[in-house]
PDB file of C-alpha atoms and ligand atoms in Angstrom:
ATOM      1  CA  MET A 740      22.357  -4.715  51.823  1.00  0.00           C
ATOM      2  CA  ALA A 741      23.584  -1.185  52.484  1.00  0.00           C
ATOM      3  CA  GLY A 742      25.933  -0.618  55.389  1.00  0.00           C
ATOM      4  CA  ARG A 743      24.999   1.779  58.185  1.00  0.00           C
ATOM      5  CA  GLU A 744      27.197   4.463  56.588  1.00  0.00           C
ATOM      6  CA  ASP A 745      25.028   4.354  53.470  1.00  0.00           C
ATOM      7  CA  THR A 746      21.653   4.745  55.158  1.00  0.00           C
ATOM      8  CA  PHE A 747      19.608   7.852  54.592  1.00  0.00           C
ATOM      9  CA  SER A 748      19.345   8.798  58.276  1.00  0.00           C
ATOM     10  CA  TYR A 749      23.070   8.273  58.857  1.00  0.00           C
ATOM     11  CA  ARG A 750      23.978  10.443  55.895  1.00  0.00           C
ATOM     12  CA  LEU A 751      21.636  13.161  57.109  1.00  0.00           C
ATOM     13  CA  TRP A 752      23.049  12.923  60.634  1.00  0.00           C
ATOM     14  CA  ARG A 753      26.658  13.263  59.535  1.00  0.00           C
ATOM     15  CA  TYR A 754      25.999  16.013  56.976  1.00  0.00           C
ATOM     16  CA  ASP A 755      28.601  18.709  57.627  1.00  0.00           C
ATOM     17  CA  GLY A 756      27.822  21.229  54.942  1.00  0.00           C
ATOM     18  CA  ALA A 757      30.396  19.886  52.509  1.00  0.00           C
ATOM     19  CA  PRO A 758      29.502  20.756  48.928  1.00  0.00           C
ATOM     20  CA  GLY A 759      28.399  17.945  46.650  1.00  0.00           C
ATOM     21  CA  GLU A 760      26.447  16.076  49.325  1.00  0.00           C
ATOM     22  CA  LEU A 761      23.003  16.634  47.856  1.00  0.00           C
ATOM     23  CA  ILE A 762      23.210  13.893  45.200  1.00  0.00           C
ATOM     24  CA  PRO A 763      24.422  11.203  47.649  1.00  0.00           C
ATOM     25  CA  LEU A 764      21.662  12.257  50.066  1.00  0.00           C
ATOM     26  CA  LEU A 765      19.056  11.919  47.354  1.00  0.00           C
ATOM     27  CA  GLN A 766      20.483   8.550  46.316  1.00  0.00           C
ATOM     28  CA  SER A 767      20.275   7.355  49.919  1.00  0.00           C
ATOM     29  CA  ALA A 768      16.691   8.550  50.187  1.00  0.00           C
ATOM     30  CA  GLN A 769      15.773   6.718  47.005  1.00  0.00           C
ATOM     31  CA  ASP A 770      17.540   3.548  48.149  1.00  0.00           C
ATOM     32  CA  HIS A 771      15.686   3.742  51.450  1.00  0.00           C
ATOM     33  CA  PHE A 772      12.176   4.586  50.234  1.00  0.00           C
ATOM     34  CA  GLY A 773      12.318   3.279  46.666  1.00  0.00           C
ATOM     35  CA  TYR A 774      11.755   6.861  45.466  1.00  0.00           C
ATOM     36  CA  VAL A 775      12.272  10.355  46.874  1.00  0.00           C
ATOM     37  CA  PRO A 776       9.157  11.155  48.887  1.00  0.00           C
ATOM     38  CA  ARG A 777       8.036  14.583  50.006  1.00  0.00           C
ATOM     39  CA  LYS A 778       9.154  13.935  53.577  1.00  0.00           C
ATOM     40  CA  ALA A 779      12.704  13.134  52.397  1.00  0.00           C
ATOM     41  CA  ILE A 780      12.816  16.427  50.514  1.00  0.00           C
ATOM     42  CA  ASN A 781      11.664  18.173  53.712  1.00  0.00           C
ATOM     43  CA  TYR A 782      14.352  16.423  55.793  1.00  0.00           C
ATOM     44  CA  ILE A 783      17.101  17.212  53.291  1.00  0.00           C
ATOM     45  CA  ALA A 784      16.074  20.843  52.977  1.00  0.00           C
ATOM     46  CA  GLY A 785      15.840  21.168  56.763  1.00  0.00           C
ATOM     47  CA  VAL A 786      19.250  19.651  57.474  1.00  0.00           C
ATOM     48  CA  THR A 787      21.207  21.154  54.596  1.00  0.00           C
ATOM     49  CA  GLY A 788      19.508  24.530  54.399  1.00  0.00           C
ATOM     50  CA  ILE A 789      19.109  24.030  50.656  1.00  0.00           C
ATOM     51  CA  PRO A 790      15.675  25.375  49.644  1.00  0.00           C
ATOM     52  CA  GLU A 791      13.108  22.659  48.857  1.00  0.00           C
ATOM     53  CA  SER A 792      12.613  24.147  45.402  1.00  0.00           C
ATOM     54  CA  GLU A 793      16.306  23.636  44.686  1.00  0.00           C
ATOM     55  CA  VAL A 794      16.235  20.037  45.962  1.00  0.00           C
ATOM     56  CA  TYR A 795      13.191  19.409  43.798  1.00  0.00           C
ATOM     57  CA  GLY A 796      14.965  20.971  40.823  1.00  0.00           C
ATOM     58  CA  VAL A 797      17.903  18.575  41.192  1.00  0.00           C
ATOM     59  CA  ILE A 798      15.542  15.590  41.453  1.00  0.00           C
ATOM     60  CA  THR A 799      13.730  16.511  38.281  1.00  0.00           C
ATOM     61  CA  PHE A 800      16.974  17.282  36.441  1.00  0.00           C
ATOM     62  CA  TYR A 801      18.439  13.795  36.929  1.00  0.00           C
ATOM     63  CA  SER A 802      16.491  10.946  35.387  1.00  0.00           C
ATOM     64  CA  GLN A 803      17.843   8.505  37.997  1.00  0.00           C
ATOM     65  CA  PHE A 804      15.551  10.015  40.640  1.00  0.00           C
ATOM     66  CA  ARG A 805      11.884   9.165  40.996  1.00  0.00           C
ATOM     67  CA  LEU A 806       9.244  11.209  42.790  1.00  0.00           C
ATOM     68  CA  ARG A 807       6.818   8.293  42.831  1.00  0.00           C
ATOM     69  CA  PRO A 808       7.307   4.684  43.854  1.00  0.00           C
ATOM     70  CA  MET A 809       7.968   2.113  41.142  1.00  0.00           C
ATOM     71  CA  GLY A 810       4.946   0.156  40.034  1.00  0.00           C
ATOM     72  CA  LYS A 811       4.474  -3.417  41.178  1.00  0.00           C
ATOM     73  CA  HIS A 812       5.385  -4.520  37.653  1.00  0.00           C
ATOM     74  CA  VAL A 813       8.020  -2.855  35.503  1.00  0.00           C
ATOM     75  CA  ILE A 814       7.662  -2.769  31.739  1.00  0.00           C
ATOM     76  CA  ARG A 815      10.910  -2.252  29.848  1.00  0.00           C
ATOM     77  CA  ALA A 816      10.265  -1.348  26.241  1.00  0.00           C
ATOM     78  CA  CYS A 817      13.285  -1.770  24.018  1.00  0.00           C
ATOM     79  CA  ALA A 818      14.229   1.297  22.018  1.00  0.00           C
ATOM     80  CA  GLY A 819      17.423  -0.218  20.581  1.00  0.00           C
ATOM     81  CA  THR A 820      18.268  -0.119  16.882  1.00  0.00           C
ATOM     82  CA  ALA A 821      16.713  -3.452  15.850  1.00  0.00           C
ATOM     83  CA  CYS A 822      13.534  -2.667  17.758  1.00  0.00           C
ATOM     84  CA  HIS A 823      13.481   0.883  16.472  1.00  0.00           C
ATOM     85  CA  VAL A 824      13.471  -0.241  12.846  1.00  0.00           C
ATOM     86  CA  SER A 825      10.787  -2.795  13.731  1.00  0.00           C
ATOM     87  CA  GLY A 826       8.408  -0.208  15.148  1.00  0.00           C
ATOM     88  CA  SER A 827       9.357   0.255  18.802  1.00  0.00           C
ATOM     89  CA  LYS A 828       8.140   3.860  18.694  1.00  0.00           C
ATOM     90  CA  MET A 829       4.635   2.659  17.939  1.00  0.00           C
ATOM     91  CA  ILE A 830       4.971  -0.048  20.596  1.00  0.00           C
ATOM     92  CA  ILE A 831       5.958   2.485  23.247  1.00  0.00           C
ATOM     93  CA  GLU A 832       3.134   4.821  22.219  1.00  0.00           C
ATOM     94  CA  THR A 833       0.703   1.920  22.450  1.00  0.00           C
ATOM     95  CA  ILE A 834       1.816   1.130  25.999  1.00  0.00           C
ATOM     96  CA  GLU A 835       1.533   4.797  26.941  1.00  0.00           C
ATOM     97  CA  ASP A 836      -1.947   4.951  25.471  1.00  0.00           C
ATOM     98  CA  GLU A 837      -3.110   1.651  26.969  1.00  0.00           C
ATOM     99  CA  LEU A 838      -1.838   2.444  30.464  1.00  0.00           C
ATOM    100  CA  GLY A 839      -2.352   6.210  30.422  1.00  0.00           C
ATOM    101  CA  ILE A 840       1.244   6.987  31.392  1.00  0.00           C
ATOM    102  CA  GLU A 841       4.386   8.256  29.749  1.00  0.00           C
ATOM    103  CA  VAL A 842       7.833   6.672  29.776  1.00  0.00           C
ATOM    104  CA  GLY A 843       9.151   6.923  33.335  1.00  0.00           C
ATOM    105  CA  GLY A 844       5.627   7.058  34.728  1.00  0.00           C
ATOM    106  CA  THR A 845       3.639   4.769  36.985  1.00  0.00           C
ATOM    107  CA  THR A 846      -0.058   3.980  36.653  1.00  0.00           C
ATOM    108  CA  ASP A 847      -2.383   5.489  39.264  1.00  0.00           C
ATOM    109  CA  ASP A 848      -3.137   2.041  40.652  1.00  0.00           C
ATOM    110  CA  GLY A 849       0.603   1.484  41.174  1.00  0.00           C
ATOM    111  CA  LEU A 850       0.549  -1.614  38.993  1.00  0.00           C
ATOM    112  CA  PHE A 851       2.904  -0.629  36.156  1.00  0.00           C
ATOM    113  CA  THR A 852       5.957   1.525  35.624  1.00  0.00           C
ATOM    114  CA  LEU A 853       7.116   2.068  32.044  1.00  0.00           C
ATOM    115  CA  ASN A 854      10.786   2.478  31.189  1.00  0.00           C
ATOM    116  CA  THR A 855      12.772   2.184  27.981  1.00  0.00           C
ATOM    117  CA  VAL A 856      16.047   0.325  27.551  1.00  0.00           C
ATOM    118  CA  ALA A 857      18.736   0.355  24.879  1.00  0.00           C
ATOM    119  CA  CYS A 858      18.681  -3.389  24.063  1.00  0.00           C
ATOM    120  CA  ILE A 859      17.215  -6.405  25.789  1.00  0.00           C
ATOM    121  CA  GLY A 860      19.431  -8.784  23.840  1.00  0.00           C
ATOM    122  CA  CYS A 861      16.649 -10.468  21.874  1.00  0.00           C
ATOM    123  CA  CYS A 862      17.026  -8.423  18.691  1.00  0.00           C
ATOM    124  CA  SER A 863      15.795 -11.252  16.444  1.00  0.00           C
ATOM    125  CA  LEU A 864      12.414 -10.927  18.184  1.00  0.00           C
ATOM    126  CA  ALA A 865      12.119  -7.175  17.646  1.00  0.00           C
ATOM    127  CA  PRO A 866      10.155  -5.277  18.677  1.00  0.00           C
ATOM    128  CA  VAL A 867      10.564  -6.549  22.210  1.00  0.00           C
ATOM    129  CA  ILE A 868       9.371  -5.596  25.664  1.00  0.00           C
ATOM    130  CA  MET A 869       9.884  -7.138  29.063  1.00  0.00           C
ATOM    131  CA  ILE A 870       7.282  -7.202  31.799  1.00  0.00           C
ATOM    132  CA  ASP A 871       9.299  -7.898  34.927  1.00  0.00           C
ATOM    133  CA  ASP A 872      11.420 -10.858  33.770  1.00  0.00           C
ATOM    134  CA  GLU A 873       9.076 -12.028  31.001  1.00  0.00           C
ATOM    135  CA  THR A 874      10.204 -11.272  27.459  1.00  0.00           C
ATOM    136  CA  HIS A 875       7.628 -10.627  24.728  1.00  0.00           C
ATOM    137  CA  GLY A 876       8.661 -10.254  21.111  1.00  0.00           C
ATOM    138  CA  GLN A 877       7.393  -9.661  17.589  1.00  0.00           C
ATOM    139  CA  LEU A 878       4.762  -7.388  19.002  1.00  0.00           C
ATOM    140  CA  THR A 879       2.201  -5.401  17.111  1.00  0.00           C
ATOM    141  CA  PRO A 880       0.051  -2.700  18.682  1.00  0.00           C
ATOM    142  CA  ALA A 881      -2.907  -5.103  18.644  1.00  0.00           C
ATOM    143  CA  SER A 882      -1.034  -8.034  20.183  1.00  0.00           C
ATOM    144  CA  LEU A 883       0.502  -5.701  22.742  1.00  0.00           C
ATOM    145  CA  ARG A 884      -2.883  -4.410  23.880  1.00  0.00           C
ATOM    146  CA  LYS A 885      -4.059  -8.014  24.179  1.00  0.00           C
ATOM    147  CA  LEU A 886      -0.949  -8.895  26.175  1.00  0.00           C
ATOM    148  CA  LEU A 887      -1.328  -5.978  28.585  1.00  0.00           C
ATOM    149  CA  ARG A 888      -4.996  -6.692  29.170  1.00  0.00           C
ATOM    150  CA  ALA A 889      -4.301 -10.381  29.760  1.00  0.00           C
ATOM    151  CA  PHE A 890      -1.455  -9.490  32.119  1.00  0.00           C
ATOM    152  CA  ARG A 891      -3.759  -7.217  34.100  1.00  0.00           C
ATOM    153  CA  ARG A 892      -6.262 -10.061  34.398  1.00  0.00           C
ATOM    154  CA  ARG A 893      -3.739 -12.551  35.725  1.00  0.00           C
ATOM    155  CA  VAL A 894      -1.834 -10.093  37.863  1.00  0.00           C
ATOM    156  CA  LYS A 895      -2.856 -11.754  41.089  1.00  0.00           C
ATOM    157  CA  ILE A 896      -1.529 -15.094  39.895  1.00  0.00           C
ATOM    158  CA  SER A 897       2.237 -15.548  39.840  1.00  0.00           C
ATOM    159  CA  GLY A 898       3.394 -15.180  36.250  1.00  0.00           C
ATOM    160  CA  SER A 899       5.447 -17.570  34.212  1.00  0.00           C
ATOM    161  CA  LYS A 900       9.132 -16.789  33.929  1.00  0.00           C
ATOM    162  CA  ALA A 901      10.305 -16.459  30.374  1.00  0.00           C
ATOM    163  CA  ALA A 902      13.890 -15.728  29.461  1.00  0.00           C
ATOM    164  CA  CYS A 903      15.195 -14.694  26.062  1.00  0.00           C
ATOM    165  CA  GLY A 904      15.577 -18.278  24.868  1.00  0.00           C
ATOM    166  CA  ASP A 905      11.929 -19.070  25.426  1.00  0.00           C
ATOM    167  CA  ALA A 906      10.465 -15.648  24.955  1.00  0.00           C
ATOM    168  CA  ALA A 907       6.796 -15.324  24.266  1.00  0.00           C
ATOM    169  CA  VAL A 908       6.124 -14.311  20.700  1.00  0.00           C
ATOM    170  CA  ALA A 909       3.037 -12.360  19.833  1.00  0.00           C
ATOM    171  CA  GLY A 910       0.524 -14.413  17.939  1.00  0.00           C
TER     172      GLY A 910
HETATM  173  S1  FES B2308      17.464  -3.750  19.945  1.00  0.00           S
HETATM  174 FE1  FES B2308      15.690  -4.452  20.977  1.00  0.00          FE
HETATM  175  S2  FES B2308      16.291  -6.357  21.770  1.00  0.00           S
HETATM  176 FE2  FES B2308      18.084  -5.605  20.834  1.00  0.00          FE
END
């Protein structure tokens, strides 16, 4: 839990014009809201005097900042070496196509956010993705589409928790 000194409103309140404060302000906003909403950009621009366009430019420059909330479920597609040689590029493109988003994006219904990671630690199951804390390996584009559609169907039911040791393998 963040201390009072780390909260977005406190940081805005104590802003004294010191250079280099924009990034910490944006980090506080993202910690507070889960992303950097329009109103936070307005507040920051108003308090600091930095033009909104400049604040927006910093947000879009750094990949750590999000302009939209994270989806309810986060898909982490492995782009590490073992997964890369096992077809992770095709796996990522399949997810993008199936969900209609790009890496870093969130579906319009707010259900999924897609990110890539360097290695999930289940290289023997490559190519691998995680949906929240479920690991799915040995995927093909066809099995992946099946998986995503099945996941969508059961999304209202609490999912099973699979770790690396008992990862689901595409069949
Ligand atoms: S490279 Fe993908 S799990 Fe290790």
